[in-house]
């Protein structure tokens, strides 16, 4: 019995020893596995939990108008979420309701759906209010900070400014093109954290501070922009037009004071998923090409004057339509004036006269001047997606001799509104072509950097520019575009009525009505280009675009405090 | 006995010297520890203070942007126009009257320094013959002194 007992005890002992030994071995193996075999994996995991890396989002710079007024500014707002714990007490809803100025019933009604962990009860709550909610620390309530772009002037200059995405990165317009400057550089905080990833104050902590984005000060003047947009909206509605573009520039510096195009979009109602809306995001003043029509006669005339082939008084006989290479070219109204001076050619917007001048110039010189004026190449304004236009010259494949004739009065040549405004600015500026620009200065922590106007090149001589300006004054004040007249001021300008080319050639039903001019004509401070697409009631630039030019220019001359240059009585109906 | 008592005295003197040294060491160690403790606690509180100030700075920046956006909204042209037309019952100007005014002088005392003005300068008054004569003489003398100055 005793032997049996002692044998059992021995076996038990052996079993315990084996179990303990096995357990010890297993523990040792596990320790060895953790410490040696998978050492790196667990070290990294520990570091991940212990070392906290938090990116610091920089403040996005503000876009301001020429006078420093904010057009787009980044502000911090909060989204307020509630979770399941919140709904356990009505007092919590009352407390949150007081802070959000909402009824507790409204908040309580937003119960969680099955499988939902939290629900948004208020979005984009103001910073002060968000901070108050955070300080109250109501159970089940979480506030998350986010950056939001605010537009104090609503959708003013929407296609120029563009917008940012949820990640605070610019998606269109200047927000995209100047994203590097506006967005700044993100910083990083690296520190030893506790189990909740809160920094341990005396432990290691290194902060790479973010570099905030710079403020961008535009040449756009919000008053001018608003005036232009309001006049454009009126004109588009009045003439039931498909759209339109207006550009206001300072011809001496190339500064763009306003740039508007229709149709456009509302910055407060962005829907990136809507393809129809995405069509509206582009800036039509720089991306869309069109055949300018008779306004291009200014440039044809400029080339001939600069080459001294003509003077304003050079006579030409307009005895009827001209046949060129099998094509008949007539005047816009079928009238022929017999003996006409070059000034009268511009006044009457005579296509036959323009063809005569292009013959004098010849293709080589004609296209040389088109290129000098910047047609067929981007203006290099700060906006991306700019179209260079289509100018087919005599050395390009597909060019035909008839192209020279049609190009001379602005058909068969495609340019952007900004290219035309820049080219005519060169005439207003004594023959010097300036680079159009939208950014006046940038202001950062280190100071202000102002951008000086850039002279691209001399296009025509000052004498030719002066002669052409006088001719344009006569064209605007005594020609077909009397509705462009600005009372008490002398202006210079030219109308354009361009046919639109379609699949079956040019359509007669729809046109592009335009006017480009500057004032005061002898010392220009502003240049205005008005382009109305496919007006339904009147096709002519002189009837559709000229009155818009007059209304805008009159207000702008007063706004810029430019003294009257003449007492010219307004003609026609205003 | 006398020898023994002398030995005891010497031993106790040596013992008290060693005790003093020990006390000094303990004192130094204690002081060092206290200094370290003080530094650590100071570092901790400074760390918290820096964190608090950084958060406060960020908070003020956020409030600043918020205020600027609110000012921007209040100064927006849309709001100004609504206030002008709806509350103050103002209407857009239909007639323009241009007044040719004089060029105001600055209060700095420098007569030649004037406020920039785009409008034409004030026309000179028509003086009597002696007044015009005196003005001509004054201008002539100013021209002569200028010439002399240039030559010199």
XYZ file of C-alpha atoms in Angstrom:
726
model
C 0.000 0.000 0.000
C 2.775 2.291 1.089
C 4.835 1.313 -1.954
C 1.857 1.940 -4.211
C 1.324 5.339 -2.569
C 4.919 6.335 -2.895
C 4.959 5.230 -6.559
C 1.866 7.333 -7.295
C 3.377 10.264 -5.517
C 6.528 9.911 -7.573
C 4.541 9.882 -10.776
C 2.619 12.893 -9.611
C 5.843 14.628 -8.795
C 7.283 13.719 -12.162
C 4.122 15.030 -13.818
C 4.279 18.304 -11.923
C 7.970 18.674 -12.733
C 7.260 17.930 -16.362
C 4.391 20.390 -16.432
C 6.428 23.057 -14.714
C 9.444 22.282 -16.838
C 7.353 22.308 -20.016
C 5.683 25.521 -18.975
C 9.038 27.071 -18.225
C 10.371 25.938 -21.558
C 7.298 27.280 -23.329
C 7.720 30.589 -21.529
C 11.392 30.662 -22.417
C 10.599 29.878 -26.016
C 7.942 32.587 -26.094
C 10.384 35.030 -24.542
C 13.046 34.055 -27.006
C 10.545 34.437 -29.850
C 9.503 37.885 -28.656
C 12.976 39.087 -27.811
C 15.025 37.493 -30.549
C 12.966 36.063 -33.435
C 10.314 38.782 -33.728
C 12.297 41.465 -31.989
C 12.095 44.014 -34.793
C 8.386 43.606 -35.325
C 7.512 44.238 -31.682
C 10.071 46.988 -31.325
C 8.417 48.819 -34.205
C 4.997 48.221 -32.712
C 6.131 49.606 -29.380
C 7.700 52.610 -31.053
C 4.511 53.223 -32.963
C 2.548 53.235 -29.751
C 5.088 55.174 -27.784
C 6.229 57.716 -30.339
C 3.497 59.914 -31.649
C 3.788 61.776 -34.945
C 1.199 64.425 -35.567
C 1.200 66.434 -38.810
C 0.480 70.115 -38.251
C -1.671 71.593 -40.986
C -0.540 75.112 -41.941
C -2.979 77.987 -42.161
C -3.935 78.635 -45.789
C -3.168 82.142 -46.993
C -5.855 84.669 -47.741
C -6.652 85.878 -51.255
C -7.256 89.619 -51.184
C -8.336 92.166 -53.735
C -6.144 95.078 -54.819
C -7.219 97.081 -51.773
C -6.593 94.306 -49.282
C -10.190 93.194 -48.822
C -10.405 89.401 -48.306
C -11.975 87.470 -51.171
C -11.163 83.999 -49.825
C -10.105 83.379 -46.237
C -9.527 80.172 -44.293
C -11.284 79.866 -40.948
C -11.460 77.087 -38.414
C -14.870 75.565 -37.841
C -16.129 72.499 -36.008
C -18.325 69.567 -36.899
C -20.293 68.291 -33.877
C -20.912 64.539 -33.581
C -22.827 62.573 -30.954
C -22.510 58.868 -30.108
C -24.716 56.284 -28.397
C -23.895 57.472 -24.833
C -25.296 60.904 -25.630
C -28.848 59.664 -26.116
C -28.999 58.105 -22.631
C -29.761 61.467 -21.003
C -32.038 64.289 -22.095
C -29.986 66.738 -20.009
C -27.096 66.265 -22.414
C -29.320 67.188 -25.334
C -30.512 70.267 -23.453
C -26.929 71.317 -22.694
C -25.838 70.818 -26.307
C -29.007 72.466 -27.597
C -28.277 75.603 -25.575
C -24.795 75.834 -27.105
C -25.958 75.118 -30.642
C -29.160 77.159 -30.361
C -31.165 74.078 -31.281
C -34.086 72.483 -29.509
C -33.257 69.312 -27.522
C -36.059 67.540 -29.400
C -34.357 68.227 -32.730
C -31.090 66.832 -31.427
C -32.744 63.819 -29.814
C -34.603 63.065 -33.025
C -31.328 62.386 -34.770
C -30.983 58.923 -33.341
C -28.310 56.572 -34.527
C -29.159 54.064 -37.206
C -28.330 50.417 -36.652
C -24.585 49.907 -36.998
C -23.943 53.652 -36.805
C -21.412 54.675 -34.172
C -21.889 58.433 -34.289
C -24.001 61.013 -36.029
C -23.335 64.556 -37.189
C -25.680 67.005 -35.495
C -24.153 70.309 -36.603
C -21.644 71.065 -39.353
C -19.336 74.065 -39.711
C -20.057 75.466 -36.270
C -18.177 78.736 -35.663
C -14.828 78.569 -33.916
C -15.922 80.304 -30.699
C -19.010 78.154 -30.376
C -17.029 74.999 -31.140
C -14.504 75.839 -28.434
C -17.340 76.400 -25.909
C -18.818 72.979 -26.742
C -15.394 71.406 -26.366
C -14.900 73.055 -22.976
C -18.267 71.778 -21.722
C -17.118 68.179 -22.364
C -20.658 66.804 -22.609
C -20.681 63.004 -22.474
C -21.116 61.477 -25.924
C -20.328 64.694 -27.787
C -17.270 65.019 -29.971
C -16.217 68.151 -31.855
C -13.775 67.907 -34.744
C -11.951 70.938 -36.026
C -11.647 71.548 -39.755
C -10.500 74.356 -42.015
C -13.079 75.960 -44.226
C -12.695 78.498 -47.018
C -14.959 81.499 -46.566
C -15.814 83.935 -49.363
C -16.930 87.268 -47.873
C -17.959 88.536 -51.320
C -19.841 85.321 -52.067
C -19.247 84.100 -55.621
C -17.498 87.239 -56.855
C -14.750 86.319 -59.327
C -15.524 82.637 -58.746
C -13.853 81.394 -61.922
C -10.725 83.440 -61.177
C -10.440 82.428 -57.525
C -11.426 78.769 -57.912
C -11.932 76.623 -54.837
C -10.257 74.084 -52.553
C -11.117 70.479 -51.810
C -11.816 68.935 -48.417
C -8.098 68.337 -47.960
C -7.548 72.097 -48.250
C -5.770 71.757 -51.593
C -6.717 74.062 -54.451
C -8.673 72.363 -57.228
C -9.377 75.142 -59.729
C -8.494 78.757 -60.490
C -5.888 80.675 -58.508
C -6.473 78.382 -55.525
C -4.976 75.612 -57.657
C -2.363 77.608 -59.548
C -1.035 79.324 -56.423
C -1.533 76.319 -54.145
C 2.142 76.147 -53.291
C 2.155 79.747 -52.082
C -1.276 79.746 -50.445
C -1.045 76.263 -48.955
C 2.245 76.666 -47.100
C 4.273 73.728 -45.774
C 2.876 71.259 -43.235
C 4.764 70.845 -39.972
C 5.250 67.765 -37.794
C 5.229 67.183 -34.035
C 7.113 64.103 -32.774
C 6.858 63.275 -29.093
C 6.730 60.482 -26.549
C 3.134 59.934 -25.688
C 1.150 58.159 -23.015
C -1.358 55.388 -23.699
C -3.847 57.977 -24.964
C -1.209 59.554 -27.218
C -1.060 62.662 -25.067
C 2.419 64.229 -24.927
C 4.500 63.548 -21.841
C 5.774 67.021 -20.933
C 9.302 66.181 -19.748
C 9.873 63.480 -22.343
C 11.344 63.946 -25.787
C 9.382 66.352 -27.955
C 10.374 67.846 -31.274
C 8.190 70.169 -33.273
C 8.828 71.177 -36.850
C 6.507 74.171 -37.053
C 4.381 74.554 -40.196
C 5.008 77.397 -42.580
C 1.754 79.200 -43.079
C 0.685 80.072 -46.610
C 1.252 83.590 -47.832
C -1.494 86.087 -48.489
C -1.957 86.769 -52.187
C -2.986 90.287 -53.135
C -4.615 90.389 -56.540
C -4.843 93.175 -59.077
C -8.594 92.488 -59.125
C -10.550 95.321 -57.566
C -13.707 93.974 -55.952
C -15.703 97.082 -56.855
C -14.701 96.828 -60.526
C -15.304 93.085 -60.522
C -18.771 93.470 -59.050
C -19.688 96.214 -61.491
C -18.494 94.086 -64.405
C -20.334 90.969 -63.224
C -23.534 92.901 -62.657
C -23.374 94.494 -66.142
C -22.541 91.138 -67.717
C -25.505 89.465 -66.016
C -27.793 92.260 -67.189
C -26.535 92.045 -70.784
C -26.786 88.249 -70.924
C -30.339 88.382 -69.567
C -31.408 91.299 -71.771
C -30.162 89.745 -75.007
C -30.950 86.160 -73.937
C -27.332 85.350 -74.711
C -25.621 82.027 -74.199
C -22.878 83.617 -72.147
C -20.276 86.322 -72.179
C -16.943 87.615 -70.977
C -15.755 90.999 -69.762
C -12.167 91.930 -68.981
C -10.994 95.218 -67.497
C -7.275 95.932 -67.637
C -4.887 98.733 -66.921
C -3.190 98.991 -70.347
C -0.096 100.678 -68.894
C 0.724 97.857 -66.482
C -1.169 94.826 -67.746
C -2.925 94.549 -64.380
C -6.279 92.804 -64.709
C -8.785 94.795 -62.678
C -11.724 92.514 -63.387
C -12.324 89.296 -65.260
C -15.764 87.764 -65.463
C -17.385 85.158 -67.632
C -20.795 83.578 -67.854
C -22.098 80.975 -67.296
C -20.391 80.545 -63.963
C -20.858 78.663 -60.705
C -21.815 79.406 -57.134
C -19.020 78.896 -54.613
C -21.587 78.170 -51.912
C -23.247 75.370 -53.887
C -20.363 73.302 -55.176
C -21.080 69.773 -56.257
C -17.992 68.070 -57.593
C -19.961 64.956 -58.519
C -22.100 66.928 -60.950
C -20.498 66.785 -64.388
C -22.707 69.562 -65.705
C -21.396 71.863 -62.989
C -17.782 70.961 -63.668
C -18.231 72.481 -67.126
C -18.626 75.847 -65.420
C -15.388 75.810 -63.445
C -13.080 76.887 -66.235
C -12.153 80.523 -66.730
C -13.555 81.224 -70.181
C -11.567 84.432 -70.541
C -8.379 82.406 -70.837
C -9.472 78.937 -71.936
C -12.121 79.509 -74.601
C -11.157 80.568 -78.089
C -13.378 82.451 -80.506
C -13.115 84.204 -83.829
C -12.985 87.863 -82.827
C -14.393 89.418 -85.994
C -13.941 93.083 -86.801
C -12.115 94.048 -83.600
C -9.098 92.372 -85.168
C -9.035 95.130 -87.803
C -7.279 97.190 -85.115
C -4.286 94.844 -85.326
C -4.366 94.650 -89.131
C -4.350 98.436 -89.234
C -1.557 98.581 -86.614
C 0.759 96.463 -88.755
C 0.213 98.578 -91.858
C 0.690 101.837 -89.919
C 3.874 100.570 -88.296
C 5.255 99.505 -91.668
C 4.331 102.989 -92.950
C 2.353 101.409 -95.767
C -0.608 103.614 -94.905
C -1.487 106.717 -92.918
C -4.860 107.504 -91.362
C -5.636 109.560 -94.490
C -4.556 107.030 -97.114
C -7.448 106.627 -99.520
C -8.905 103.412 -100.839
C -11.785 102.829 -103.261
C -14.581 100.656 -101.986
C -16.591 100.034 -105.111
C -18.216 96.780 -104.093
C -17.492 93.251 -102.951
C -14.060 91.888 -103.666
C -13.430 88.419 -105.065
C -10.374 86.649 -103.652
C -9.334 83.192 -104.767
C -12.887 82.359 -105.786
C -14.490 83.715 -102.591
C -16.577 86.878 -102.519
C -15.935 89.167 -99.563
C -18.469 91.890 -98.851
C -18.975 94.524 -96.162
C -20.989 93.591 -93.073
C -24.046 95.583 -94.197
C -23.595 95.361 -97.971
C -22.995 99.138 -98.211
C -20.037 100.543 -100.127
C -18.690 104.015 -99.535
C -16.544 104.635 -102.602
C -13.459 106.604 -101.607
C -12.596 105.897 -97.989
C -9.688 106.926 -95.822
C -8.162 104.341 -93.495
C -9.878 106.075 -90.568
C -13.186 105.637 -92.374
C -12.380 101.983 -93.036
C -12.188 101.556 -89.272
C -15.236 103.752 -88.657
C -17.356 101.816 -91.160
C -15.747 98.523 -90.152
C -15.159 97.827 -93.833
C -14.145 94.209 -94.520
C -13.145 95.073 -98.080
C -10.798 97.748 -96.748
C -9.235 95.286 -94.288
C -8.610 92.840 -97.147
C -6.976 95.672 -99.129
C -4.637 96.413 -96.186
C -3.770 92.731 -95.748
C -2.797 92.639 -99.431
C -0.494 95.582 -98.822
C 1.095 93.856 -95.848
C 1.378 90.413 -97.392
C 1.201 87.197 -95.357
C 4.713 87.381 -93.907
C 4.320 90.833 -92.374
C 0.675 90.293 -91.424
C 1.415 87.168 -89.359
C 4.577 88.744 -87.967
C 2.405 91.423 -86.380
C -0.190 88.909 -85.190
C 2.597 87.063 -83.390
C 4.082 90.274 -82.051
C 0.701 91.148 -80.581
C 0.789 87.797 -78.800
C -1.773 85.886 -80.830
C -1.168 82.163 -81.195
C 0.723 81.958 -77.906
C -0.268 82.032 -74.233
C -0.159 85.378 -72.455
C 1.414 83.639 -69.433
C -1.063 85.100 -67.005
C -0.974 83.272 -63.657
C -3.890 81.008 -64.599
C -3.253 77.503 -65.903
C -5.155 75.923 -68.778
C -4.678 78.980 -70.913
C -5.305 78.404 -74.595
C -2.692 79.715 -77.049
C -5.325 80.242 -79.735
C -5.100 79.125 -83.347
C -3.259 81.345 -85.797
C -2.417 79.451 -88.968
C 0.319 81.289 -90.819
C 1.504 81.040 -94.415
C 4.202 78.539 -93.394
C 1.790 76.237 -91.564
C 0.287 73.234 -93.333
C -3.290 73.748 -94.425
C -2.955 77.514 -94.839
C -4.623 78.931 -97.949
C -4.176 82.404 -99.452
C -7.848 83.206 -98.713
C -6.991 82.851 -95.013
C -4.988 86.057 -95.132
C -8.027 87.945 -96.420
C -10.456 86.503 -93.845
C -7.934 86.791 -91.004
C -7.595 90.511 -91.690
C -11.162 91.092 -90.434
C -10.983 88.516 -87.666
C -12.463 85.374 -89.198
C -10.604 82.072 -89.567
C -8.418 82.986 -86.606
C -9.135 81.898 -83.033
C -7.974 83.782 -79.955
C -8.946 84.118 -76.321
C -10.578 87.242 -74.890
C -7.494 87.859 -72.741
C -5.207 87.726 -75.780
C -7.310 90.344 -77.528
C -7.477 92.595 -74.457
C -3.690 92.334 -74.066
C -3.057 93.062 -77.753
C -5.282 96.152 -77.808
C -3.684 97.276 -74.529
C -0.409 97.452 -76.439
C -1.960 100.027 -78.799
C -3.264 101.999 -75.801
C 0.159 101.782 -74.172
C 2.047 103.451 -77.018
C 2.998 100.175 -78.709
C 4.398 98.328 -75.685
C 2.911 94.921 -75.004
C 2.565 94.259 -71.279
C 2.199 90.840 -69.669
C -1.290 90.543 -68.198
C -1.196 89.663 -64.533
C -3.552 88.951 -61.667
C -1.148 88.919 -58.741
C -0.072 92.295 -57.410
C 1.885 91.114 -54.391
C 2.351 88.314 -51.907
C 2.612 88.938 -48.189
C 4.196 86.423 -45.863
C 5.935 86.337 -42.503
C 9.128 87.711 -43.996
C 7.495 90.675 -45.679
C 5.773 91.784 -48.842
C 6.933 91.011 -52.370
C 5.427 93.238 -55.007
C 5.415 92.194 -58.650
C 6.371 94.907 -61.077
C 4.700 95.143 -64.488
C 6.530 93.196 -67.196
C 7.086 94.623 -70.665
C 6.941 91.752 -73.142
C 8.072 93.635 -76.234
C 7.534 96.668 -78.390
C 4.972 95.726 -80.999
C 4.521 98.944 -82.958
C 6.155 102.354 -82.841
C 4.739 105.077 -80.562
C 3.825 107.100 -83.683
C 1.837 104.219 -85.159
C 0.131 103.651 -81.799
C -0.791 107.329 -81.572
C -2.191 107.367 -85.111
C -4.173 104.200 -84.470
C -5.546 105.579 -81.200
C -6.848 108.638 -83.051
C -8.422 106.346 -85.646
C -10.018 104.253 -82.905
C -11.370 107.407 -81.279
C -13.006 108.329 -84.560
C -14.322 104.775 -84.935
C -15.861 104.842 -81.467
C -17.228 108.370 -81.464
C -18.138 108.929 -85.104
C -18.459 105.387 -86.408
C -20.909 102.548 -86.059
C -20.550 102.214 -82.305
C -21.996 105.456 -80.985
C -23.642 103.608 -78.106
C -20.166 103.107 -76.688
C -19.725 106.826 -76.124
C -19.078 107.869 -72.537
C -20.424 111.364 -71.853
C -17.700 113.931 -71.030
C -14.858 111.595 -71.968
C -13.055 110.809 -75.199
C -12.760 107.093 -75.772
C -11.157 104.868 -78.404
C -12.557 101.515 -79.426
C -13.884 99.139 -82.021
C -16.860 96.858 -82.339
C -16.833 93.282 -83.534
C -19.553 90.990 -84.797
C -18.126 87.576 -85.499
C -19.827 84.696 -87.206
C -19.573 81.405 -85.385
C -18.166 78.479 -87.296
C -20.006 75.209 -86.988
C -19.893 71.836 -88.670
C -21.456 73.099 -91.888
C -19.511 76.346 -91.991
C -20.456 79.729 -90.522
C -23.945 80.081 -89.138
C -25.857 83.253 -89.859
C -28.212 82.934 -86.907
C -25.710 83.242 -84.086
C -22.871 85.691 -83.612
C -20.415 86.871 -81.029
C -20.956 90.561 -80.339
C -17.993 92.387 -78.894
C -16.462 95.769 -78.206
C -12.963 96.607 -77.060
C -11.968 100.104 -76.095
C -10.046 102.259 -73.691
C -10.450 105.578 -71.916
C -9.452 108.360 -71.701
C -8.184 107.855 -75.216
C -5.126 110.137 -74.937
C -3.933 108.833 -71.563
C -5.653 105.474 -71.090
C -6.233 104.268 -67.567
C -8.653 101.461 -68.310
C -9.277 99.050 -71.150
C -12.569 97.189 -71.319
C -13.346 94.190 -73.494
C -16.989 93.129 -73.714
C -17.917 89.881 -75.462
C -21.482 88.597 -75.548
C -21.989 85.083 -76.927
C -24.909 84.428 -79.237
C -27.326 87.209 -78.350
C -30.825 86.275 -79.484
C -32.388 89.685 -80.135
C -29.616 91.627 -81.905
C -26.539 90.140 -83.541
C -24.387 93.291 -83.707
C -21.568 94.274 -81.420
C -22.505 97.927 -81.842
C -25.945 97.302 -80.366
C -25.198 94.592 -77.835
C -21.660 95.121 -76.502
C -21.150 98.885 -76.971
C -23.750 99.983 -74.374
C -22.211 97.624 -71.830
C -18.797 99.174 -72.502
C -20.244 102.648 -72.036
C -21.976 101.809 -68.748
C -18.905 100.127 -67.271
C -16.417 102.736 -68.452
C -18.484 105.639 -67.184
C -18.698 104.169 -63.685
C -15.036 103.203 -63.682
C -13.824 106.637 -64.741
C -15.763 108.117 -61.839
C -14.530 105.414 -59.472
C -10.900 106.018 -60.433
C -11.445 109.787 -60.202
C -10.299 110.438 -63.716
C -11.248 113.986 -64.727
C -13.417 114.475 -67.837
C -11.519 114.884 -71.088
C -14.286 116.297 -73.236
C -17.861 117.292 -73.199
C -19.212 114.865 -75.783
C -22.958 114.546 -75.812
C -24.200 110.998 -75.524
C -25.620 109.665 -78.754
C -28.333 107.134 -79.234
C -30.428 105.573 -76.537
C -28.753 104.932 -73.238
C 45.408 55.145 32.016
C 46.637 58.399 30.779
C 47.828 56.706 27.598
C 44.463 55.061 27.151
C 42.520 58.281 27.631
C 44.795 60.071 25.124
C 44.178 57.292 22.579
C 40.393 57.559 23.132
C 40.525 61.309 22.654
C 42.491 60.987 19.402
C 40.137 58.271 18.164
C 37.070 60.353 18.941
C 38.665 63.402 17.230
C 39.353 61.306 14.110
C 35.806 59.885 14.309
C 34.227 63.320 14.498
C 36.342 64.464 11.477
C 35.109 61.512 9.431
C 31.550 62.177 10.584
C 31.799 65.756 9.448
C 33.070 64.619 6.080
C 30.206 62.163 5.820
C 27.745 64.873 6.717
C 29.268 67.114 4.084
C 28.981 64.348 1.476
C 25.388 63.692 2.493
C 24.709 67.406 2.347
C 26.183 67.708 -1.117
C 24.273 64.679 -2.333
C 21.064 65.961 -0.815
C 21.617 69.402 -2.285
C 22.351 67.875 -5.677
C 19.216 65.785 -5.511
C 17.163 68.772 -4.465
C 18.642 70.828 -7.296
C 17.866 68.064 -9.777
C 14.352 67.803 -8.404
C 13.907 71.547 -8.646
C 15.211 71.602 -12.228
C 13.015 68.687 -13.250
C 9.913 70.225 -11.717
C 10.797 73.580 -13.292
C 11.258 71.878 -16.690
C 7.952 70.109 -16.299
C 6.069 73.267 -15.441
C 7.835 75.157 -18.245
C 6.886 72.377 -20.662
C 3.252 72.669 -19.637
C 3.473 76.452 -19.879
C 4.932 76.280 -23.409
C 2.179 73.883 -24.456
C -0.460 76.153 -22.969
C 0.985 79.238 -24.671
C 1.213 77.449 -28.014
C -2.413 76.411 -27.741
C -3.365 79.939 -26.703
C -1.465 81.430 -29.643
C -3.193 79.050 -32.009
C -6.536 79.873 -30.451
C -5.996 83.617 -30.903
C -4.910 83.085 -34.489
C -8.083 81.116 -35.165
C -10.207 83.815 -33.543
C -8.357 86.439 -35.563
C -9.171 84.698 -38.858
C -12.765 84.253 -37.759
C -13.055 87.953 -36.947
C -11.445 88.955 -40.234
C -13.945 86.803 -42.115
C -16.803 88.414 -40.186
C -15.456 91.906 -40.899
C -15.133 90.905 -44.558
C -18.768 89.835 -44.629
C -19.891 93.046 -42.959
C -17.882 95.117 -45.434
C -18.995 93.140 -48.473
C -20.319 95.187 -51.363
C -23.529 93.158 -51.437
C -24.308 94.030 -47.836
C -23.319 97.681 -48.267
C -25.596 97.973 -51.290
C -28.473 96.318 -49.477
C -28.026 98.610 -46.490
C -27.802 101.669 -48.725
C -30.784 100.890 -50.914
C -33.096 99.173 -48.458
C -32.406 100.729 -45.073
C -31.104 104.156 -46.053
C -33.260 104.368 -49.209
C -30.324 105.590 -51.318
C -30.475 105.450 -55.125
C -27.666 105.264 -57.705
C -26.464 108.587 -59.113
C -27.954 109.460 -62.467
C -26.246 112.791 -63.026
C -22.591 113.642 -62.693
C -21.317 117.083 -61.842
C -17.590 117.677 -62.185
C -16.203 120.414 -60.007
C -12.716 121.684 -60.719
C -11.300 122.430 -57.313
C -8.060 123.899 -56.029
C -5.157 121.850 -54.837
C -5.220 121.740 -51.042
C -1.992 122.367 -49.192
C -0.589 120.059 -46.585
C -0.496 121.310 -43.031
C 3.220 120.464 -42.797
C 4.158 124.026 -43.651
C 6.008 123.118 -46.813
C 4.233 125.210 -49.423
C 5.531 123.269 -52.393
C 4.299 119.942 -51.054
C 0.744 119.295 -52.138
C -1.705 116.461 -51.892
C -1.632 114.379 -55.113
C -4.615 115.332 -57.199
C -5.586 114.097 -60.616
C -7.737 117.116 -61.322
C -6.388 120.192 -63.156
C -4.639 122.739 -61.014
C -6.335 125.923 -60.004
C -6.042 128.673 -62.600
C -3.976 131.677 -61.597
C -5.892 134.727 -60.605
C -5.808 137.736 -62.916
C -3.782 140.358 -61.078
C -3.284 144.010 -61.674
C -0.398 145.093 -63.986
C 2.007 145.754 -61.144
C 1.103 142.445 -59.533
C 1.892 140.566 -62.759
C 5.074 142.636 -63.181
C 6.201 141.771 -59.643
C 5.435 138.052 -60.275
C 7.470 138.173 -63.515
C 10.398 139.782 -61.680
C 10.176 137.152 -58.953
C 10.168 134.289 -61.488
C 13.062 135.915 -63.438
C 15.149 136.292 -60.308
C 14.401 132.690 -59.322
C 15.532 131.574 -62.796
C 18.753 133.629 -62.558
C 19.615 132.162 -59.146
C 18.911 128.664 -60.487
C 21.253 129.287 -63.444
C 23.919 130.625 -61.133
C 23.511 127.628 -58.851
C 23.855 125.248 -61.814
C 26.992 127.013 -63.072
C 28.593 127.040 -59.656
